[in-house]
CSV table of C-alpha atoms and ligand atoms in Angstrom, one decimal:
chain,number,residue,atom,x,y,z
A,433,UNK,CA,-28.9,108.3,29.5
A,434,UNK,CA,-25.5,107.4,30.4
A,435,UNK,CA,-23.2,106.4,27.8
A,436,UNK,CA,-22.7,102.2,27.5
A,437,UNK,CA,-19.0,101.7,27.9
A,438,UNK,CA,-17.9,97.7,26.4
A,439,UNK,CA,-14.7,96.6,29.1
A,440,UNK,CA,-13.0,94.1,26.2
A,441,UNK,CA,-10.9,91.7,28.2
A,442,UNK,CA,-8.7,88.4,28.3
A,443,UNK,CA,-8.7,87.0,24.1
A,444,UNK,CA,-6.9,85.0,22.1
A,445,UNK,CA,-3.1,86.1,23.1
A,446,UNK,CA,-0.4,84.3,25.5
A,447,UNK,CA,-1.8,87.5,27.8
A,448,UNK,CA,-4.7,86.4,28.3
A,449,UNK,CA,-4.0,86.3,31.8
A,450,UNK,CA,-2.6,89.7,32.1
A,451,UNK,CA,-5.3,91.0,30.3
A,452,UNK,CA,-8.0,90.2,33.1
A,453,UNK,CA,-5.6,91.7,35.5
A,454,UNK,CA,-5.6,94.8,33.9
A,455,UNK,CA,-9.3,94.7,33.5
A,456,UNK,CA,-10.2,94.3,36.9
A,457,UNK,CA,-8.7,98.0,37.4
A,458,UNK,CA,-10.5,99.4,34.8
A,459,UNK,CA,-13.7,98.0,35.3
A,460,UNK,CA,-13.0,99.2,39.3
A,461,UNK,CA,-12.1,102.7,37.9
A,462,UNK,CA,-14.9,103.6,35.5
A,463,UNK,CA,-17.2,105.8,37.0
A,464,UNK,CA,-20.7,104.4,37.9
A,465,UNK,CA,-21.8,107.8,37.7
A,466,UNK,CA,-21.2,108.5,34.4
A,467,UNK,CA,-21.0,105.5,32.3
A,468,UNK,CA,-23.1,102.3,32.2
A,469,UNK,CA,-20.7,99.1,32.0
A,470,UNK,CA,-21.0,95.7,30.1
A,471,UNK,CA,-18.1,93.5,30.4
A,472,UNK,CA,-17.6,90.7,27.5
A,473,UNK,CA,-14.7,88.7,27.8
A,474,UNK,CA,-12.8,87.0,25.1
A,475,UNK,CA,-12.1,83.3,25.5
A,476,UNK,CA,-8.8,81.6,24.1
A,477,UNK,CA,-10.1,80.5,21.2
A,478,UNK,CA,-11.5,84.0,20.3
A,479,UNK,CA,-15.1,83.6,21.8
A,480,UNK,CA,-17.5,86.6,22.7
A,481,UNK,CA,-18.9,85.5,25.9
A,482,UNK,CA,-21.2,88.1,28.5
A,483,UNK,CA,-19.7,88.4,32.1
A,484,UNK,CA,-22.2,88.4,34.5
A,485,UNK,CA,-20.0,89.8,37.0
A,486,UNK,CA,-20.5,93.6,38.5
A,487,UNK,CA,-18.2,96.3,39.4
A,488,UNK,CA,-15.4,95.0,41.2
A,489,UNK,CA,-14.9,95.9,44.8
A,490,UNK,CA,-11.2,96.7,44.6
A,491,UNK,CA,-8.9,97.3,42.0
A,492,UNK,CA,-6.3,94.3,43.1
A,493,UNK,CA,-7.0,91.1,41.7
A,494,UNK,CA,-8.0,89.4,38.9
A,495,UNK,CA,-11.5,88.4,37.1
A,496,UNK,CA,-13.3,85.5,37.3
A,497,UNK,CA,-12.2,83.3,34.5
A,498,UNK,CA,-13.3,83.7,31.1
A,499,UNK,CA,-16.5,80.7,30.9
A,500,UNK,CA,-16.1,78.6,27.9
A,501,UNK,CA,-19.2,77.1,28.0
A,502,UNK,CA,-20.6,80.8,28.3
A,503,UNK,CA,-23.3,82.6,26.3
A,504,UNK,CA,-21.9,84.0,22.9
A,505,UNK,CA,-22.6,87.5,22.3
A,506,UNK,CA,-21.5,89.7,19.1
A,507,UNK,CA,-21.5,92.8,18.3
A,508,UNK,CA,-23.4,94.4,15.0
A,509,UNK,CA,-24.4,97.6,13.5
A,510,UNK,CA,-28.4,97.9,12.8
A,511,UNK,CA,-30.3,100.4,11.8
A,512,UNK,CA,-30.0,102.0,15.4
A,513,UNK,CA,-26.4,101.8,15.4
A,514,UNK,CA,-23.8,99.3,17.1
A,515,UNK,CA,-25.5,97.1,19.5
A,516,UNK,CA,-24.5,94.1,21.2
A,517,UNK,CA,-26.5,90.7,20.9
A,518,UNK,CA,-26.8,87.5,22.4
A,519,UNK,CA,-26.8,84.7,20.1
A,520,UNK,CA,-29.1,81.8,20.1
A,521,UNK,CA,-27.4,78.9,22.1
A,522,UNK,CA,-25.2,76.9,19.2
A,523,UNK,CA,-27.3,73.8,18.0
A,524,UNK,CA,-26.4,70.7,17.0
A,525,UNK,CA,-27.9,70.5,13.6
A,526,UNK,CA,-28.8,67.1,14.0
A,527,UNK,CA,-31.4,68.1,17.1
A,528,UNK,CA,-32.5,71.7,15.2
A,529,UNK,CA,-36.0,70.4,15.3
A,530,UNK,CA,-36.3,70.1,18.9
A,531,UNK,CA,-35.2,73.1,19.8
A,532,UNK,CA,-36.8,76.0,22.5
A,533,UNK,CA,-37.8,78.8,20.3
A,534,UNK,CA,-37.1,80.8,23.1
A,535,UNK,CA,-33.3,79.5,22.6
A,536,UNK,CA,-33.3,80.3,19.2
A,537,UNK,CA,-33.2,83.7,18.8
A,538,UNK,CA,-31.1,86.6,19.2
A,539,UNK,CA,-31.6,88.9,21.8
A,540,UNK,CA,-31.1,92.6,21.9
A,541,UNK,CA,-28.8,93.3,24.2
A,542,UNK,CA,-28.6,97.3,24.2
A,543,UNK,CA,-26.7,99.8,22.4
A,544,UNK,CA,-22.6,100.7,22.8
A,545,UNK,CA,-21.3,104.3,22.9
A,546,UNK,CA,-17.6,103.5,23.4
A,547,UNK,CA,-15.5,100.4,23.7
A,548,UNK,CA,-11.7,100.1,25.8
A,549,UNK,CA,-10.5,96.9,24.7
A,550,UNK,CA,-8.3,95.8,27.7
A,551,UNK,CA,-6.3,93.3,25.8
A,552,UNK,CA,-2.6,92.7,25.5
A,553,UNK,CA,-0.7,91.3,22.2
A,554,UNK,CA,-1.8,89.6,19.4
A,555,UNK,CA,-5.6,89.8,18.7
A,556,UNK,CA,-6.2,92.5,20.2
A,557,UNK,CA,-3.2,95.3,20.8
A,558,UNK,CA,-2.9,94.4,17.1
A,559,UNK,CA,-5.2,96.3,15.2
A,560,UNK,CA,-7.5,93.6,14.8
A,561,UNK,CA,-10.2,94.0,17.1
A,562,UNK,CA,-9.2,97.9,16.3
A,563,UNK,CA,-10.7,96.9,12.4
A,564,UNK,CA,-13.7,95.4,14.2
A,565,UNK,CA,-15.0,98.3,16.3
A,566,UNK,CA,-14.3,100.6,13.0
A,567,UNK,CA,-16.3,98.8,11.0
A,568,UNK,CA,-19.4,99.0,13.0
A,569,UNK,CA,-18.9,102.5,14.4
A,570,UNK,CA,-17.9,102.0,17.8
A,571,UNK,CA,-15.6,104.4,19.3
A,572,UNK,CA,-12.9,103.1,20.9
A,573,UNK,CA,-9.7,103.6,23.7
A,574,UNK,CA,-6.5,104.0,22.0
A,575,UNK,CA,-4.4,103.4,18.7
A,576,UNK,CA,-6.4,103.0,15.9
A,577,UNK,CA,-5.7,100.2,13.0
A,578,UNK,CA,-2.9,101.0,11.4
A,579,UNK,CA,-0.8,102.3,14.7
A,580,UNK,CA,-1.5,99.5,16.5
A,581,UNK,CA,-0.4,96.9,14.0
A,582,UNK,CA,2.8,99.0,13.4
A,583,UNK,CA,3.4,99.0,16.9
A,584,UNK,CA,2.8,95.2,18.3
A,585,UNK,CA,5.2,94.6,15.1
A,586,UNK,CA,8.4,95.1,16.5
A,587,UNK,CA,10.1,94.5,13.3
A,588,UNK,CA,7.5,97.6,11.4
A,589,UNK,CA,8.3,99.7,14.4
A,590,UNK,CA,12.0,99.0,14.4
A,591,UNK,CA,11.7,100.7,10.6
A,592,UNK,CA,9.2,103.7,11.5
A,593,UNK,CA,11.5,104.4,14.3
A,594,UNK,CA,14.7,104.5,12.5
A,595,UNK,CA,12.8,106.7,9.8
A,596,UNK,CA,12.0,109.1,12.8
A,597,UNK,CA,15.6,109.4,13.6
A,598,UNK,CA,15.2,107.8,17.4
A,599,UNK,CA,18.4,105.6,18.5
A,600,UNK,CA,17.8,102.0,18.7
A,601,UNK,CA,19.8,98.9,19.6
A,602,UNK,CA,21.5,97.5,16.4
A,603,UNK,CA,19.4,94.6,15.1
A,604,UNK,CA,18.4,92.3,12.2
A,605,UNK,CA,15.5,89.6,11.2
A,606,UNK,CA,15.5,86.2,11.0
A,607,UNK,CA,13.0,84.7,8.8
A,608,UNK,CA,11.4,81.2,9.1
A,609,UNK,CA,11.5,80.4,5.3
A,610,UNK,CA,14.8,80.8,5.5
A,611,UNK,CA,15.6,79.5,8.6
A,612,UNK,CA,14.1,76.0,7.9
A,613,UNK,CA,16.2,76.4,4.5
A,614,UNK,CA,19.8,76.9,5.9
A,615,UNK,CA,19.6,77.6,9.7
A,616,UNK,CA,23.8,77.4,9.4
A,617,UNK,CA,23.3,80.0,7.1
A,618,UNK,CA,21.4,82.3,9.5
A,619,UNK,CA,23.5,81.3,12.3
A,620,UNK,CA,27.0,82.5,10.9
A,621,UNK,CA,24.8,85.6,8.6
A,622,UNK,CA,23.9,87.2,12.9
A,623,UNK,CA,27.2,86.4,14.3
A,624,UNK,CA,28.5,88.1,11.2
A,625,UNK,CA,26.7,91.0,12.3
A,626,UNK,CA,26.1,91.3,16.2
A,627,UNK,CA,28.0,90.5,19.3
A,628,UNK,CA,27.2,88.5,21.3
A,629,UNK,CA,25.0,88.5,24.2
A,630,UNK,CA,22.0,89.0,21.9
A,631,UNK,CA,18.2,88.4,22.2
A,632,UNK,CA,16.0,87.0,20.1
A,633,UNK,CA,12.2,87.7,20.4
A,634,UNK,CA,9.0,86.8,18.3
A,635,UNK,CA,8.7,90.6,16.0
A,636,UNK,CA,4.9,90.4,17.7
A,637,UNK,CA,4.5,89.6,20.9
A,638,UNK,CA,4.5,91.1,24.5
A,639,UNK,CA,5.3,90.7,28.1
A,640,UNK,CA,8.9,88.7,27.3
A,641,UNK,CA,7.2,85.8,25.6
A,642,UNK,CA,9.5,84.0,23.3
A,643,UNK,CA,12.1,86.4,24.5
A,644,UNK,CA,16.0,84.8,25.3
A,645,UNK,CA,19.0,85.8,25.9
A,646,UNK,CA,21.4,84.2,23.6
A,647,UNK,CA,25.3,84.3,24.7
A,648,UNK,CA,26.8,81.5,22.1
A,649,UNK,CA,25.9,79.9,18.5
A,650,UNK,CA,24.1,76.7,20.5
A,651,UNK,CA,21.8,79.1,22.4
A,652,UNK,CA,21.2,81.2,19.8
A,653,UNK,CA,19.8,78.6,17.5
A,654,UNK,CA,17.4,77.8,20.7
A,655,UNK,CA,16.7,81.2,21.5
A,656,UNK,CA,15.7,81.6,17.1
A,657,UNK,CA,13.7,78.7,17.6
A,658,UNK,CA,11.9,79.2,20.6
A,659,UNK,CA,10.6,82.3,19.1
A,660,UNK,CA,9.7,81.1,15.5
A,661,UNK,CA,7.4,79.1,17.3
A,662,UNK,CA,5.2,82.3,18.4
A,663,UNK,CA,5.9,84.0,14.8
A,664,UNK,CA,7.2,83.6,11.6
A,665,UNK,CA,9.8,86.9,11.7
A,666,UNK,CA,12.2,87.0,14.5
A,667,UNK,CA,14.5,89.9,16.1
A,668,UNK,CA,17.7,89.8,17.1
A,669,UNK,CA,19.3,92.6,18.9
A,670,UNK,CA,22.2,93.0,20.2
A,671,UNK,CA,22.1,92.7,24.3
A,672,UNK,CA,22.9,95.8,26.5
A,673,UNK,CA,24.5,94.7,29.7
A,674,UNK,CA,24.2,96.8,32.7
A,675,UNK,CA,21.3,98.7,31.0
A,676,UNK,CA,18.7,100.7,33.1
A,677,UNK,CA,15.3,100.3,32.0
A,678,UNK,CA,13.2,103.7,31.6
A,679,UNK,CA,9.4,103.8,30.7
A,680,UNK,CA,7.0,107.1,29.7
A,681,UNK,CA,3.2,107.1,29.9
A,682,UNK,CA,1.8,108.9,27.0
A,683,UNK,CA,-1.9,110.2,27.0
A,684,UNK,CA,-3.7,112.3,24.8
A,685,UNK,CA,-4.6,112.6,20.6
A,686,UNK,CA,-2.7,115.7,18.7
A,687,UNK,CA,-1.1,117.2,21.9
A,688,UNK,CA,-0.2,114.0,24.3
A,689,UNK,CA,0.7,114.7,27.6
A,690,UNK,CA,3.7,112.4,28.3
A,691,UNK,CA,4.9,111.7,31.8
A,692,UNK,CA,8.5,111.7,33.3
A,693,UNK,CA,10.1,108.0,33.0
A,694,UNK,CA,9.7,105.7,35.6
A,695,UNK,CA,12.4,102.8,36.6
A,696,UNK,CA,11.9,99.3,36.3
A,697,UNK,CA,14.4,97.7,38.9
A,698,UNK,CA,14.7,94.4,38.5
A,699,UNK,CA,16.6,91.8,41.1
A,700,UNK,CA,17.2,88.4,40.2
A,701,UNK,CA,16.0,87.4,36.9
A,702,UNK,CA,18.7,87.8,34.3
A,703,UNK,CA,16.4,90.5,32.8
A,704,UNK,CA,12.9,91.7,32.7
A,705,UNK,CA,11.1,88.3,31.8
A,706,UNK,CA,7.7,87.3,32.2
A,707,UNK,CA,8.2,85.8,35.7
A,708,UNK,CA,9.4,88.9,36.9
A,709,UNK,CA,7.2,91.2,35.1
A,710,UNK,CA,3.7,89.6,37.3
A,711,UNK,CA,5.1,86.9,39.8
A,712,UNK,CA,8.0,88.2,41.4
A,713,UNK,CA,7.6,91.5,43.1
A,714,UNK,CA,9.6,94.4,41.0
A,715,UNK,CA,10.2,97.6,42.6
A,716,UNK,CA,9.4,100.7,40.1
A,717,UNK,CA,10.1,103.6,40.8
A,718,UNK,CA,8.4,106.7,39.9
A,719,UNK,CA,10.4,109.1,38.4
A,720,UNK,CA,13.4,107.4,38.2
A,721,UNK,CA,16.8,108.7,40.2
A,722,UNK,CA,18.3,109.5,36.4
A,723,UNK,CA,20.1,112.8,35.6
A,724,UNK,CA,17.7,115.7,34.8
A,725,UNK,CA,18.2,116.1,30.7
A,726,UNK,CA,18.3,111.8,30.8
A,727,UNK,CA,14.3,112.5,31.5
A,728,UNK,CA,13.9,115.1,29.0
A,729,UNK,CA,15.4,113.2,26.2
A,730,UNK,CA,12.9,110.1,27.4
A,731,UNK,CA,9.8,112.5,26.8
A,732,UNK,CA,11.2,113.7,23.8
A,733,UNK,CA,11.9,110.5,22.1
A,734,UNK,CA,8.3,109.4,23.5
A,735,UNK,CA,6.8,112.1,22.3
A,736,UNK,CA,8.6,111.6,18.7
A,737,UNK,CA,7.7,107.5,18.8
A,738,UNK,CA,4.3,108.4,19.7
A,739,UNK,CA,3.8,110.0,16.2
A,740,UNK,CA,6.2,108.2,14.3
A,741,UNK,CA,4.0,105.3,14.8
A,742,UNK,CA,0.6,107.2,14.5
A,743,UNK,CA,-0.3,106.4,18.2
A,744,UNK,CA,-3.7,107.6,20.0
A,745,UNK,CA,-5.4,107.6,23.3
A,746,UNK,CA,-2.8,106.1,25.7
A,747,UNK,CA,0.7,104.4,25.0
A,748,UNK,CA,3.9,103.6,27.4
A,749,UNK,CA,6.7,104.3,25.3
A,750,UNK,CA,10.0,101.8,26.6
A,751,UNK,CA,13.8,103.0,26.8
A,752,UNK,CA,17.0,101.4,27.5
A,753,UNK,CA,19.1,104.0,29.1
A,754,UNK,CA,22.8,103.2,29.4
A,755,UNK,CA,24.8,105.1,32.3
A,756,UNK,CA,28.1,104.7,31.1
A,757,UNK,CA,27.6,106.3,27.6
A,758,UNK,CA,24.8,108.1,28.6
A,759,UNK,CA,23.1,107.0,25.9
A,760,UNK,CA,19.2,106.9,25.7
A,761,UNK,CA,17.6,104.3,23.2
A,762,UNK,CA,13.9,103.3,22.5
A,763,UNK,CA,13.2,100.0,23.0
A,764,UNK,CA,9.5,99.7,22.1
A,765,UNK,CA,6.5,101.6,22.3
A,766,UNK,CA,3.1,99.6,23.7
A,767,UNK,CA,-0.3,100.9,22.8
A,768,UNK,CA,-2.5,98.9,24.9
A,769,UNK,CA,-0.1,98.9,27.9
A,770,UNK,CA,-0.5,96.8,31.2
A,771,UNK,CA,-2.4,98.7,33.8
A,772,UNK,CA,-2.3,95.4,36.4
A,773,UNK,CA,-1.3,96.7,39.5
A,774,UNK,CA,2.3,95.7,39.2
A,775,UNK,CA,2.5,97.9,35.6
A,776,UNK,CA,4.2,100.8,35.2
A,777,UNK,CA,1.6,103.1,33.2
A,778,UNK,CA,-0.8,103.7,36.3
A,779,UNK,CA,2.3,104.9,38.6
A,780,UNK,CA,3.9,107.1,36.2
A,781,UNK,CA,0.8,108.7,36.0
A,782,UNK,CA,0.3,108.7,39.5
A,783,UNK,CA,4.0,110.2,40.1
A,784,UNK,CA,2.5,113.0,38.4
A,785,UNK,CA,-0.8,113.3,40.6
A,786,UNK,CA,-3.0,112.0,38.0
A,787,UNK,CA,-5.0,109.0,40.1
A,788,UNK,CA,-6.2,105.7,38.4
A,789,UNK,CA,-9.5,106.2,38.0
A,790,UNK,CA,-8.7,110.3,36.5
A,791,UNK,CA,-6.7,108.1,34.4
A,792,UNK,CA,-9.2,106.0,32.8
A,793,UNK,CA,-12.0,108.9,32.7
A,794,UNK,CA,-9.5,110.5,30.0
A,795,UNK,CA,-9.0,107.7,28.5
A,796,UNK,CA,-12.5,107.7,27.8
A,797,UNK,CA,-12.9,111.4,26.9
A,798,UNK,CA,-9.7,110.7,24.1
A,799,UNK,CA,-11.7,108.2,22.6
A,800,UNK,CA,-14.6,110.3,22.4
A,801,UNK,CA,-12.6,113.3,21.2
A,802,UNK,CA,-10.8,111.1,18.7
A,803,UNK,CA,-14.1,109.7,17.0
A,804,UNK,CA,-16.0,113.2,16.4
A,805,UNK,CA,-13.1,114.5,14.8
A,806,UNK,CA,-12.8,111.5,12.2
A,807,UNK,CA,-16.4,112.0,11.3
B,1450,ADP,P1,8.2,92.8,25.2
B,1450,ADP,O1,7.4,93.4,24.1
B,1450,ADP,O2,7.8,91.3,25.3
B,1450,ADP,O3,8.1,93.6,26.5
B,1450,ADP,P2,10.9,93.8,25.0
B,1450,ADP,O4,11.6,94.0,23.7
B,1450,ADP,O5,10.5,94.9,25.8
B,1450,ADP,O6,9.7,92.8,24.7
B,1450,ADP,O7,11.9,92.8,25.9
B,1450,ADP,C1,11.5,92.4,27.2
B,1450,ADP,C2,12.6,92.6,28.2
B,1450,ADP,O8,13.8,91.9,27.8
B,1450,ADP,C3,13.1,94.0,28.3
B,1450,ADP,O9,12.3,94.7,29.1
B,1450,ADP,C4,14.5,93.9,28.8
B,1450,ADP,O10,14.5,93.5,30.2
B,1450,ADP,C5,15.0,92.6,28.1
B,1450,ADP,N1,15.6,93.0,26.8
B,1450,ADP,C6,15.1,93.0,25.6
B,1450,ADP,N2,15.9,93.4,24.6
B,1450,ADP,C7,17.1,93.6,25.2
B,1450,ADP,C8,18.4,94.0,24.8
B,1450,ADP,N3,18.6,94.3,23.5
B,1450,ADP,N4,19.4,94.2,25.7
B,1450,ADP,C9,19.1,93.9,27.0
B,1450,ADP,N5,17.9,93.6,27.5
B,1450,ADP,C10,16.9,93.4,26.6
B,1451,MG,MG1,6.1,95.0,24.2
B,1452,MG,MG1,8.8,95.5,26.8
């Protein structure tokens, strides 16, 4: 029997959308051959729904949308391990009595060897759904609790980076107790401390949501605002102008194999913002045109982030590298990274002659490896 692989997409995050992008590749790339594939996907509100849908024909594209009128499904250990189930359809208690029986009960919907949650952001590259799978024995692609909630945290990161020793921008924290007590306060406590430009961003979120670029006090107090509305701690760092963005794929348990960075060139949009990460077309360019040791200190740095943070299976780690002082910093580290078509993960690796679908089928194999040697 082949083993059942669970494709977890879309969920409860502002990627959403990005998530069923990315999970159109994978479900394209996993190998008929050797795995059997059940795709559930994750409505806003946090739904288990089945998706009918089969192997897509092509790895462009996205999925059908997430139904929310679709069946629920869950997934539960028995006493033949982790399976997944169809629930009965939800009743209105009022009409209980008149019922199908058919409709009423739960049916067995077949074991699961291995899950990839393909899901960006909060509820999902948080540790969350990480907790889930744990706790009824599922293996599963990537970081495992504790890693991932460190890294989707940018302010936890920020403090297991600097304990590593990597470079990072200068920053500091806003809170939102304290901003709703004395925003003034805040607002001359930052400009105390950083320089203007600066941007502020939500400490958990991804693909430039909540992100600004703040240039005076009037825009900061938006930009602080903006993101308190995604989550309760914000970041401010201090903006690097002229900055080259450098990104390193990182696969693999206790020895990752971590790629040379690629370039994200972006034209246009004041920086790398949500518009220009998926609807405007970005050039990325794999390796980047940077000076020989620029790349080693990138796979260096990823390779220290990647255990700083605990990371396993897959991560892209994120640099800002800065031509005139030469200077290579980390910017973040992603453990569930995009792998839409416009993402930089599945071209680093292919800039290394490791093709998509290779890609995925070690993906697989880490997960694997990573739960036998826990048990
Ligand atoms: P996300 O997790 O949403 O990707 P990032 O911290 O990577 O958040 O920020 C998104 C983008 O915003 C970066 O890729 C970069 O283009 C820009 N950016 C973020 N921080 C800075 C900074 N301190 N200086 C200059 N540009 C920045
Ligand atoms: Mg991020
Ligand atoms: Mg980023």
């Amino acid at each position: 029997d082949k083993p059942r692989v669970l494709v977890l997409f879309g969920g409860r995050s502002s990627e959403h959308e990005v998530s069923c992008l990315s999970a159109r590749g994978v479900l394209w790339a996993i190998d008929p051959d050797i795995y059997d594939v059940v795709s559930v996907g994750i409505t806003r509100t946090g739904r288990w729904t089945l998706m009918p849908h089969g192997v897509p024909r092509t790895r462009e594209g996205t999925l059908p949308a997430v139904p929310e009128d679709g069946e629920t499904v869950t997934l539960v250990q028995t006493r033949v391990g982790p399976r997944l189930m169809l629930l009965p359809d939800d009743v209105d208690a009022g009409a209980a009595d008149v019922v199908d029986a058919d409709r009423g009960r739960t049916v067995d919907l077949g074991g699961i060897d291995i899950c990839f949650p393909v899901l960006h952001g909060p509820y999902g590259e948080d540790g969350t759904i990480q907790g889930l799978l744990a706790s009824v024995g599922v293996p599963y692609v990537g970081a495992d609790v504790a890693a991932s909630a460190i890294a989707v945290d940018k302010r936890q990161m920020k403090h297991v980076f600097a304990a590593a020793g990597l470079p990072q921008v200068a920053h500091d924290v806003v809170r939102r107790a304290d901003w709703e007590r004395d925003p003034e306060g805040e607002l001359a406590r930052i400009e105390g401390l950083l320089e203007y430009p600066v941007f502020t961003k939500p400490a958990r979120q991804g693909s430039s949501i909540g992100i600004s670029r703040c240039t005076d006090t009037e825009s900061l107090r938006a930009g602080v605002e903006d993101a308190l509305g995604y989550d309760r701690v914000v970041i401010i760092e201090r903006g690097l102008d002229g900055v080259r963005e450098l990104e390193c794929g990182v696969v693999g348990n206790d020895d990752p194999v971590i790629t040379a960075p690629g370039e994200t060139i972006h034209t246009g949009a004041s920086f790398y913002d949500f518009d220009a990460k998926y609807l405007e077309p970005v050039k990325l360019q794999c390796p980047a045109d940077v000076p020989d040791d620029v790349i080693e200190r990138c796979r260096d740095y990823a390779a220290q982030a990647y255990d700083a943070v605990g990371a396993r299976g897959l991560a892209r780690v994120d640099f800002f590298y800065l031509p005139d002082s030469d200077e290579v910093l980390v910017n973040e580290i992603n453990t569930i990274p995009g792998l839409t078509p416009q993402s930089m993960f599945p071209p680093v690796w292919e800039a290394q002659g490791v093709a998509f679908r290779v890609l995925i089928d070690r993906l697989l194999a880490y997960a694997m490896e990573a739960s036998e040697e826990s048990a």
